[in-house]
Coordinates of C-alpha atoms in Angstrom, one line a residue:
M708 CA 0.0 0.0 0.0
A709 CA 1.1 3.6 -0.5
T710 CA 2.1 4.9 2.9
G711 CA 4.2 7.9 1.9
L712 CA 3.4 10.9 -0.3
P713 CA 4.9 10.1 -3.7
R714 CA 5.1 12.7 -6.3
P715 CA 3.0 11.7 -9.3
G716 CA 5.4 13.5 -11.6
W717 CA 4.6 13.8 -15.4
R718 CA 2.1 11.0 -15.3
R719 CA -0.1 13.1 -13.0
A720 CA 0.4 16.2 -15.1
L721 CA -0.2 14.3 -18.3
L722 CA -2.8 11.8 -17.4
M723 CA -3.4 11.8 -13.6
A724 CA -6.1 9.3 -14.3
G725 CA -8.7 8.7 -16.9
L726 CA -11.2 6.5 -18.6
G727 CA -9.8 3.0 -18.3
A728 CA -10.2 1.4 -21.7
A729 CA -9.5 -2.0 -20.1
G730 CA -12.0 -1.5 -17.3
L731 CA -14.6 0.0 -19.6
A732 CA -14.2 -2.8 -22.1
G733 CA -14.7 -5.2 -19.3
V734 CA -17.9 -3.6 -18.1
A735 CA -19.1 -3.3 -21.7
M736 CA -18.5 -6.9 -22.4
L737 CA -20.3 -7.9 -19.2
T738 CA -23.4 -5.9 -20.3
V739 CA -23.3 -6.1 -24.1
C740 CA -21.1 -8.8 -25.6
L741 CA -23.0 -11.8 -24.5
T742 CA -26.1 -10.6 -26.5
S743 CA -24.7 -8.6 -29.4
G744 CA -21.2 -10.2 -30.0
C745 CA -17.8 -8.5 -30.0
S746 CA -14.6 -8.3 -31.8
S747 CA -11.2 -8.6 -30.1
V748 CA -12.8 -11.2 -27.8
G749 CA -9.4 -12.2 -26.2
Y750 CA -8.7 -8.6 -25.2
L751 CA -12.2 -8.1 -23.8
V752 CA -12.0 -11.3 -21.8
G753 CA -8.8 -10.2 -20.3
S754 CA -10.4 -6.9 -19.5
V755 CA -13.3 -8.6 -17.7
T756 CA -10.9 -10.7 -15.7
G757 CA -8.7 -7.8 -14.7
H758 CA -11.5 -5.5 -13.7
L759 CA -13.3 -8.2 -11.7
A760 CA -10.0 -9.0 -9.9
L761 CA -9.6 -5.3 -9.1
L762 CA -13.2 -5.1 -7.7
N763 CA -12.8 -8.3 -5.8
S764 CA -9.8 -6.8 -4.0
A765 CA -11.9 -3.9 -2.7
R766 CA -13.5 -3.7 0.7
P767 CA -15.7 -0.9 2.1
V768 CA -13.7 1.9 3.8
D769 CA -15.5 1.4 7.0
E770 CA -14.2 -2.2 7.1
W771 CA -10.6 -1.0 6.7
L772 CA -11.1 1.6 9.4
A773 CA -12.5 -1.1 11.8
R774 CA -9.5 -3.4 11.3
A775 CA -6.9 -3.3 14.0
D776 CA -4.1 -4.1 11.5
T777 CA -4.8 -1.1 9.2
P778 CA -1.7 1.1 9.3
D779 CA -2.2 4.5 10.8
T780 CA -1.0 6.2 7.7
L781 CA -3.5 4.4 5.5
R782 CA -6.3 5.0 8.1
T783 CA -5.6 8.7 8.1
R784 CA -5.7 8.8 4.3
L785 CA -8.9 6.8 4.1
V786 CA -10.6 9.2 6.6
L787 CA -9.5 12.1 4.5
S788 CA -10.7 10.5 1.3
Q789 CA -14.2 10.2 2.7
R790 CA -14.2 13.9 3.7
M791 CA -13.3 14.6 0.0
R792 CA -16.0 12.2 -1.2
D793 CA -18.6 13.9 0.9
F794 CA -17.4 17.3 -0.3
A795 CA -17.7 16.2 -3.9
V796 CA -21.4 15.6 -3.3
S797 CA -22.3 18.5 -1.1
E798 CA -20.2 21.2 -2.7
L799 CA -19.5 20.1 -6.3
A800 CA -22.8 18.3 -7.0
L801 CA -21.0 15.2 -8.2
P802 CA -22.7 11.8 -8.0
D803 CA -23.6 10.3 -4.6
N804 CA -23.0 6.6 -5.1
R805 CA -20.7 3.7 -4.2
S806 CA -17.6 4.9 -6.0
Y807 CA -14.6 5.8 -3.8
R808 CA -16.4 4.4 -0.7
S809 CA -14.2 1.2 -0.9
Y810 CA -10.5 0.6 -1.0
A811 CA -8.2 -2.0 -2.7
D812 CA -4.5 -2.7 -2.4
L813 CA -3.6 -4.1 -5.8
K814 CA 0.0 -5.0 -4.8
R815 CA 1.2 -3.2 -7.9
P816 CA 2.2 0.3 -8.8
A817 CA -0.6 1.1 -11.4
A818 CA -4.2 0.2 -12.0
V819 CA -3.6 -0.3 -15.7
W820 CA -1.0 0.4 -18.3
N821 CA -2.2 2.3 -21.3
V822 CA -0.9 2.1 -24.8
A823 CA -1.3 4.9 -27.3
A824 CA -0.1 5.3 -30.9
A825 CA 0.2 7.8 -33.7
P826 CA 1.6 7.8 -37.2
E827 CA 5.3 8.8 -37.6
L828 CA 4.4 12.1 -39.2
S829 CA 1.1 13.0 -37.5
L830 CA -0.4 13.9 -34.1
S831 CA -3.6 12.1 -34.9
L832 CA -4.0 9.3 -32.3
R833 CA -5.1 5.9 -33.3
T834 CA -8.4 4.9 -31.7
W835 CA -9.9 1.6 -30.6
C836 CA -13.6 1.1 -30.4
Y837 CA -15.7 -0.9 -27.8
P838 CA -19.3 -1.5 -27.1
V839 CA -21.2 1.1 -25.0
V840 CA -18.2 3.4 -24.5
G841 CA -17.4 4.0 -28.2
C842 CA -13.9 4.9 -29.4
V843 CA -11.0 5.9 -27.2
S844 CA -7.4 6.9 -28.1
Y845 CA -5.7 4.3 -26.0
R846 CA -5.9 0.7 -25.0
G847 CA -5.5 -0.4 -21.4
F848 CA -3.9 -3.6 -20.0
Y849 CA -3.8 -4.9 -16.4
D850 CA -0.5 -6.7 -17.1
P851 CA 2.4 -4.5 -18.1
R852 CA 3.9 -7.3 -20.2
E853 CA 0.8 -7.4 -22.3
A854 CA 1.0 -3.7 -22.7
Q855 CA 4.6 -3.9 -23.9
A856 CA 3.7 -6.7 -26.3
A857 CA 0.9 -4.6 -27.8
A858 CA 3.3 -1.6 -28.0
D859 CA 5.9 -3.7 -29.9
E860 CA 3.2 -4.8 -32.4
L861 CA 2.3 -1.1 -33.1
R862 CA 6.0 -0.1 -33.4
A863 CA 6.5 -2.8 -35.9
Q864 CA 3.8 -1.0 -38.0
G865 CA 6.0 2.1 -38.0
L866 CA 3.9 4.0 -35.4
D867 CA 5.1 6.3 -32.6
V868 CA 4.0 4.5 -29.4
T869 CA 3.8 5.4 -25.7
V870 CA 3.2 3.1 -22.8
Y871 CA 2.4 4.7 -19.4
P872 CA 1.0 3.5 -16.0
V873 CA -2.4 4.9 -15.0
S874 CA -3.1 5.3 -11.3
A875 CA -6.9 5.2 -11.5
Y876 CA -9.7 5.0 -14.1
S877 CA -13.4 5.6 -14.3
T878 CA -16.1 3.2 -15.4
L879 CA -18.5 6.1 -16.0
G880 CA -20.8 4.9 -13.2
K881 CA -21.5 1.7 -15.2
A882 CA -20.0 -0.5 -12.5
E883 CA -22.1 0.7 -9.5
W884 CA -23.9 -2.6 -9.5
L885 CA -20.5 -4.2 -8.9
G886 CA -19.6 -1.9 -6.1
G887 CA -18.4 1.2 -8.0
D888 CA -14.9 2.5 -8.6
P889 CA -12.7 1.9 -5.5
L890 CA -9.9 4.0 -4.0
L891 CA -6.6 2.3 -4.8
N892 CA -3.1 2.0 -3.3
T893 CA -1.8 3.5 -6.5
F894 CA -2.9 7.0 -5.5
I895 CA -4.1 7.0 -1.8
G896 CA -0.8 8.3 -0.7
W897 CA -0.8 11.3 -3.0
S898 CA -0.7 14.8 -1.4
E899 CA -4.0 16.1 -0.1
L900 CA -4.8 18.4 -3.0
E901 CA -3.7 15.8 -5.6
L902 CA -5.9 13.2 -4.0
A903 CA -8.9 15.5 -3.9
R904 CA -8.4 16.5 -7.6
L905 CA -8.2 12.8 -8.6
I906 CA -11.4 11.9 -6.9
F907 CA -13.2 14.9 -8.4
H908 CA -11.8 14.1 -11.9
E909 CA -12.9 10.5 -11.9
L910 CA -16.4 11.4 -10.6
A911 CA -16.8 14.0 -13.3
H912 CA -16.6 11.2 -15.9
Q913 CA -19.9 9.9 -14.4
V914 CA -21.6 13.3 -15.1
A915 CA -21.0 13.7 -18.8
Y916 CA -19.6 11.6 -21.5
A917 CA -19.4 12.0 -25.3
P918 CA -18.7 8.6 -26.9
G919 CA -15.7 8.7 -29.1
D920 CA -14.5 12.1 -28.1
S921 CA -11.6 11.6 -25.6
M922 CA -10.5 15.3 -25.7
F923 CA -14.0 16.5 -24.7
N924 CA -14.3 13.9 -21.9
E925 CA -10.9 14.3 -20.4
S926 CA -10.7 18.1 -20.7
F927 CA -14.1 18.4 -18.9
A928 CA -12.9 16.1 -16.1
T929 CA -9.7 18.1 -15.8
A930 CA -11.6 21.3 -15.6
V931 CA -13.8 19.9 -12.8
E932 CA -10.7 18.7 -10.9
Q933 CA -9.2 22.1 -11.1
L934 CA -12.3 24.0 -10.2
G935 CA -13.2 21.5 -7.4
G936 CA -9.6 21.5 -6.1
A937 CA -9.7 25.3 -5.7
R938 CA -13.0 25.0 -3.8
W939 CA -11.5 22.3 -1.6
Q940 CA -8.6 24.4 -0.8
A941 CA -10.8 27.4 0.1
A942 CA -12.9 25.2 2.4
Q943 CA -9.8 24.1 4.3
G944 CA -9.3 27.7 5.3
G945 CA -6.6 28.4 2.7
A946 CA -4.3 26.4 0.4
A947 CA -3.5 22.9 1.5
E948 CA 0.3 22.6 1.5
P949 CA 0.4 26.2 0.0
A950 CA 4.0 26.7 -0.9
A951 CA 4.5 23.2 -2.2
M952 CA 1.3 23.2 -4.3
R953 CA 2.1 26.6 -5.8
A954 CA 5.5 25.3 -6.9
I955 CA 3.8 22.1 -8.3
D956 CA 1.2 24.1 -10.2
R957 CA 3.8 26.6 -11.6
R958 CA 6.1 23.8 -12.7
R959 CA 3.1 21.9 -14.3
N960 CA 2.0 25.0 -16.2
E961 CA 5.6 25.5 -17.5
F962 CA 5.7 21.9 -18.5
R963 CA 2.4 22.2 -20.4
A964 CA 3.6 25.4 -22.1
L965 CA 6.8 23.7 -23.1
T966 CA 5.0 20.7 -24.6
L967 CA 2.3 22.8 -26.2
Q968 CA 5.0 24.7 -28.1
A969 CA 6.4 21.4 -29.4
R970 CA 3.0 20.1 -30.4
Q971 CA 2.2 23.3 -32.3
A972 CA 5.6 23.1 -34.1
L973 CA 5.0 19.5 -35.0
D974 CA 1.4 20.1 -36.1
A975 CA 2.5 22.9 -38.4
L976 CA 5.3 20.7 -39.8
Y977 CA 3.0 17.8 -40.5
R978 CA 0.6 20.1 -42.3
S979 CA 3.3 21.5 -44.5
R980 CA 4.2 20.3 -48.0
L981 CA 7.7 19.3 -47.0
A982 CA 8.9 15.9 -48.3
P983 CA 8.7 13.1 -45.7
E984 CA 12.5 13.0 -45.4
A985 CA 12.6 16.7 -44.6
Q986 CA 9.7 16.3 -42.1
R987 CA 11.6 13.5 -40.3
A988 CA 14.7 15.7 -40.0
R989 CA 12.7 18.7 -38.7
K990 CA 10.7 16.5 -36.3
A991 CA 14.0 15.3 -34.8
Q992 CA 15.1 18.9 -34.3
I993 CA 11.9 19.9 -32.7
L994 CA 12.1 17.1 -30.2
A995 CA 15.8 17.9 -29.5
D996 CA 14.8 21.5 -28.8
L997 CA 12.1 20.2 -26.4
R998 CA 14.7 18.2 -24.5
A999 CA 17.1 21.1 -24.4
E1000 CA 14.5 23.6 -23.1
H1001 CA 13.4 21.0 -20.5
A1002 CA 17.0 20.6 -19.4
A1003 CA 17.3 24.4 -19.0
L1004 CA 14.2 24.5 -16.8
K1005 CA 15.3 21.6 -14.8
A1006 CA 18.7 23.2 -14.1
G1007 CA 17.2 26.6 -13.4
A1008 CA 13.7 27.3 -12.0
W1009 CA 12.9 23.7 -11.3
Q1010 CA 16.0 23.2 -9.1
G1011 CA 16.7 19.8 -10.4
Y1012 CA 13.2 18.4 -10.3
A1013 CA 13.2 15.2 -12.3
G1014 CA 9.5 14.3 -12.4
Y1015 CA 9.2 15.0 -16.2
D1016 CA 12.5 13.3 -17.2
A1017 CA 10.9 10.1 -18.5
F1018 CA 8.3 11.9 -20.5
I1019 CA 10.8 14.2 -22.2
A1020 CA 13.2 11.4 -22.9
H1021 CA 10.6 9.4 -24.7
A1022 CA 8.5 12.2 -26.1
N1023 CA 6.9 11.4 -29.5
N1024 CA 3.7 12.0 -31.5
A1025 CA 1.8 9.6 -29.3
S1026 CA 2.7 11.0 -25.9
L1027 CA 2.3 14.6 -27.0
G1028 CA -1.0 13.8 -28.6
M1029 CA -2.2 12.1 -25.4
Q1030 CA -1.3 15.2 -23.4
A1031 CA -3.4 17.4 -25.7
T1032 CA -6.4 15.0 -25.0
Y1033 CA -6.4 16.0 -21.3
H1034 CA -5.9 19.7 -21.6
D1035 CA -6.8 21.4 -24.9
W1036 CA -10.4 22.2 -24.0
V1037 CA -9.9 23.0 -20.3
P1038 CA -9.9 26.8 -20.9
A1039 CA -13.2 26.5 -22.8
F1040 CA -14.8 24.5 -20.0
T1041 CA -13.5 27.0 -17.4
R1042 CA -15.1 29.9 -19.3
L1043 CA -18.3 27.9 -19.6
F1044 CA -18.4 27.4 -15.8
A1045 CA -18.1 31.2 -15.4
Q1046 CA -20.9 31.8 -17.9
Q1047 CA -23.1 29.4 -15.9
G1048 CA -22.7 31.6 -12.8
E1049 CA -20.1 29.2 -11.3
D1050 CA -23.0 27.0 -10.5
F1051 CA -22.0 23.3 -10.8
P1052 CA -25.5 21.8 -11.6
R1053 CA -26.0 24.4 -14.4
F1054 CA -22.5 23.8 -15.7
Y1055 CA -23.1 20.0 -15.8
A1056 CA -26.4 20.5 -17.6
E1057 CA -24.7 22.5 -20.3
V1058 CA -21.9 20.1 -20.6
Q1059 CA -24.4 17.2 -21.0
R1060 CA -26.1 19.2 -23.7
L1061 CA -22.8 19.7 -25.5
A1062 CA -22.0 16.0 -25.2
G1063 CA -25.2 15.2 -27.1
L1064 CA -24.4 17.4 -30.0
P1065 CA -22.7 16.2 -33.2
R1066 CA -18.9 16.4 -32.8
G1067 CA -18.4 19.2 -35.2
E1068 CA -21.0 21.4 -33.6
R1069 CA -19.7 20.6 -30.1
E1070 CA -16.1 21.5 -31.1
A1071 CA -17.3 24.8 -32.7
T1072 CA -19.0 25.7 -29.5
L1073 CA -15.9 25.0 -27.4
R1074 CA -13.7 26.8 -29.9
A1075 CA -15.8 29.9 -29.5
L1076 CA -15.5 29.6 -25.7
A1077 CA -11.7 29.1 -25.7
P1078 CA -9.5 32.1 -25.0
P1079 CA -7.4 33.2 -28.0
A1080 CA -4.2 31.8 -26.5
S1081 CA -5.6 28.3 -26.4
S1082 CA -7.7 28.3 -29.6
A1083 CA -4.8 27.6 -31.8
D1084 CA -4.1 24.3 -30.1
G1085 CA -7.8 23.6 -30.0
T1086 CA -7.7 23.2 -33.8
S1087 CA -4.7 20.8 -33.9
S1088 CA -4.8 17.6 -35.8
T1089 CA -5.2 15.6 -32.6
H1090 CA -8.9 16.6 -32.4

């Protein structure tokens, strides 16, 4: 179990959590495949097995608190998590259900390992489609060896590929009949604000979901975690871990600006009429510049912080495209929240309306909401 306060690093900044393709595929197969048939049955069977094993490991928080052998550190975190869970309902109007009322120690460092891929000269992510949930831009595996094997197959096709651990995922409220989504050892030891944000993010996926539009879904959840995190801080009488969190947020924003610059440069390159050989050479230079600028930040303002080293070292079209999925529409959702009087139920109702629109109309609405500084990235080829 997580007993310390590990820094989530770039994985938290990039993907803190998300829709678990593996878990969703498992739930989808349980509810659909037996009656309508499915492709990729082997993968779906593995997803069912993995998700059910995760759920079988979970026990109600009250049971953990009643056990004499529960470590004090874990006990403290579980009590805190339930305060956050109550706050999500009372102050953020998030669903009041069984999710995050149980806890599981998976005896591993991640809930799932996701695989994402993009062409060598494009930021457009490959998608995989499943019953119920629609198409998503990554595939999740409960076994890291299976994730690496899938990644190797994609690399053999000439694709840029990224494999990354995911600390938590949402089943969109579809697994409430199985006990809901549990708290996990993979994130229970995160700092107070990071833990609150994760819970708010995952619950937001149960509020609104547009099948096949990962950028809409993840950006909305990220906006809710940021808005909810600010409210949580205020309710605690000020910023939780104020100096540390300000430093984390500043560093995270600088990291996003750095990678946004690289994405925009790559997007412009791939849209150009340069020959493929020239594009490959320019791509290599853009990624080299990214590494150099990161090294300068690390040696300077970041004071040696190494949390983004792995991402930068392996940055490619797939990892940069996935980052865009989680952040590109956040400014638009933040403005929409302000337009709705900073009222969460009204905000959710409008987001649900947008989720029901055709994708082109939905994106046009969000683009009109996005501040000018973010709209350029909002039209990138990763949409």
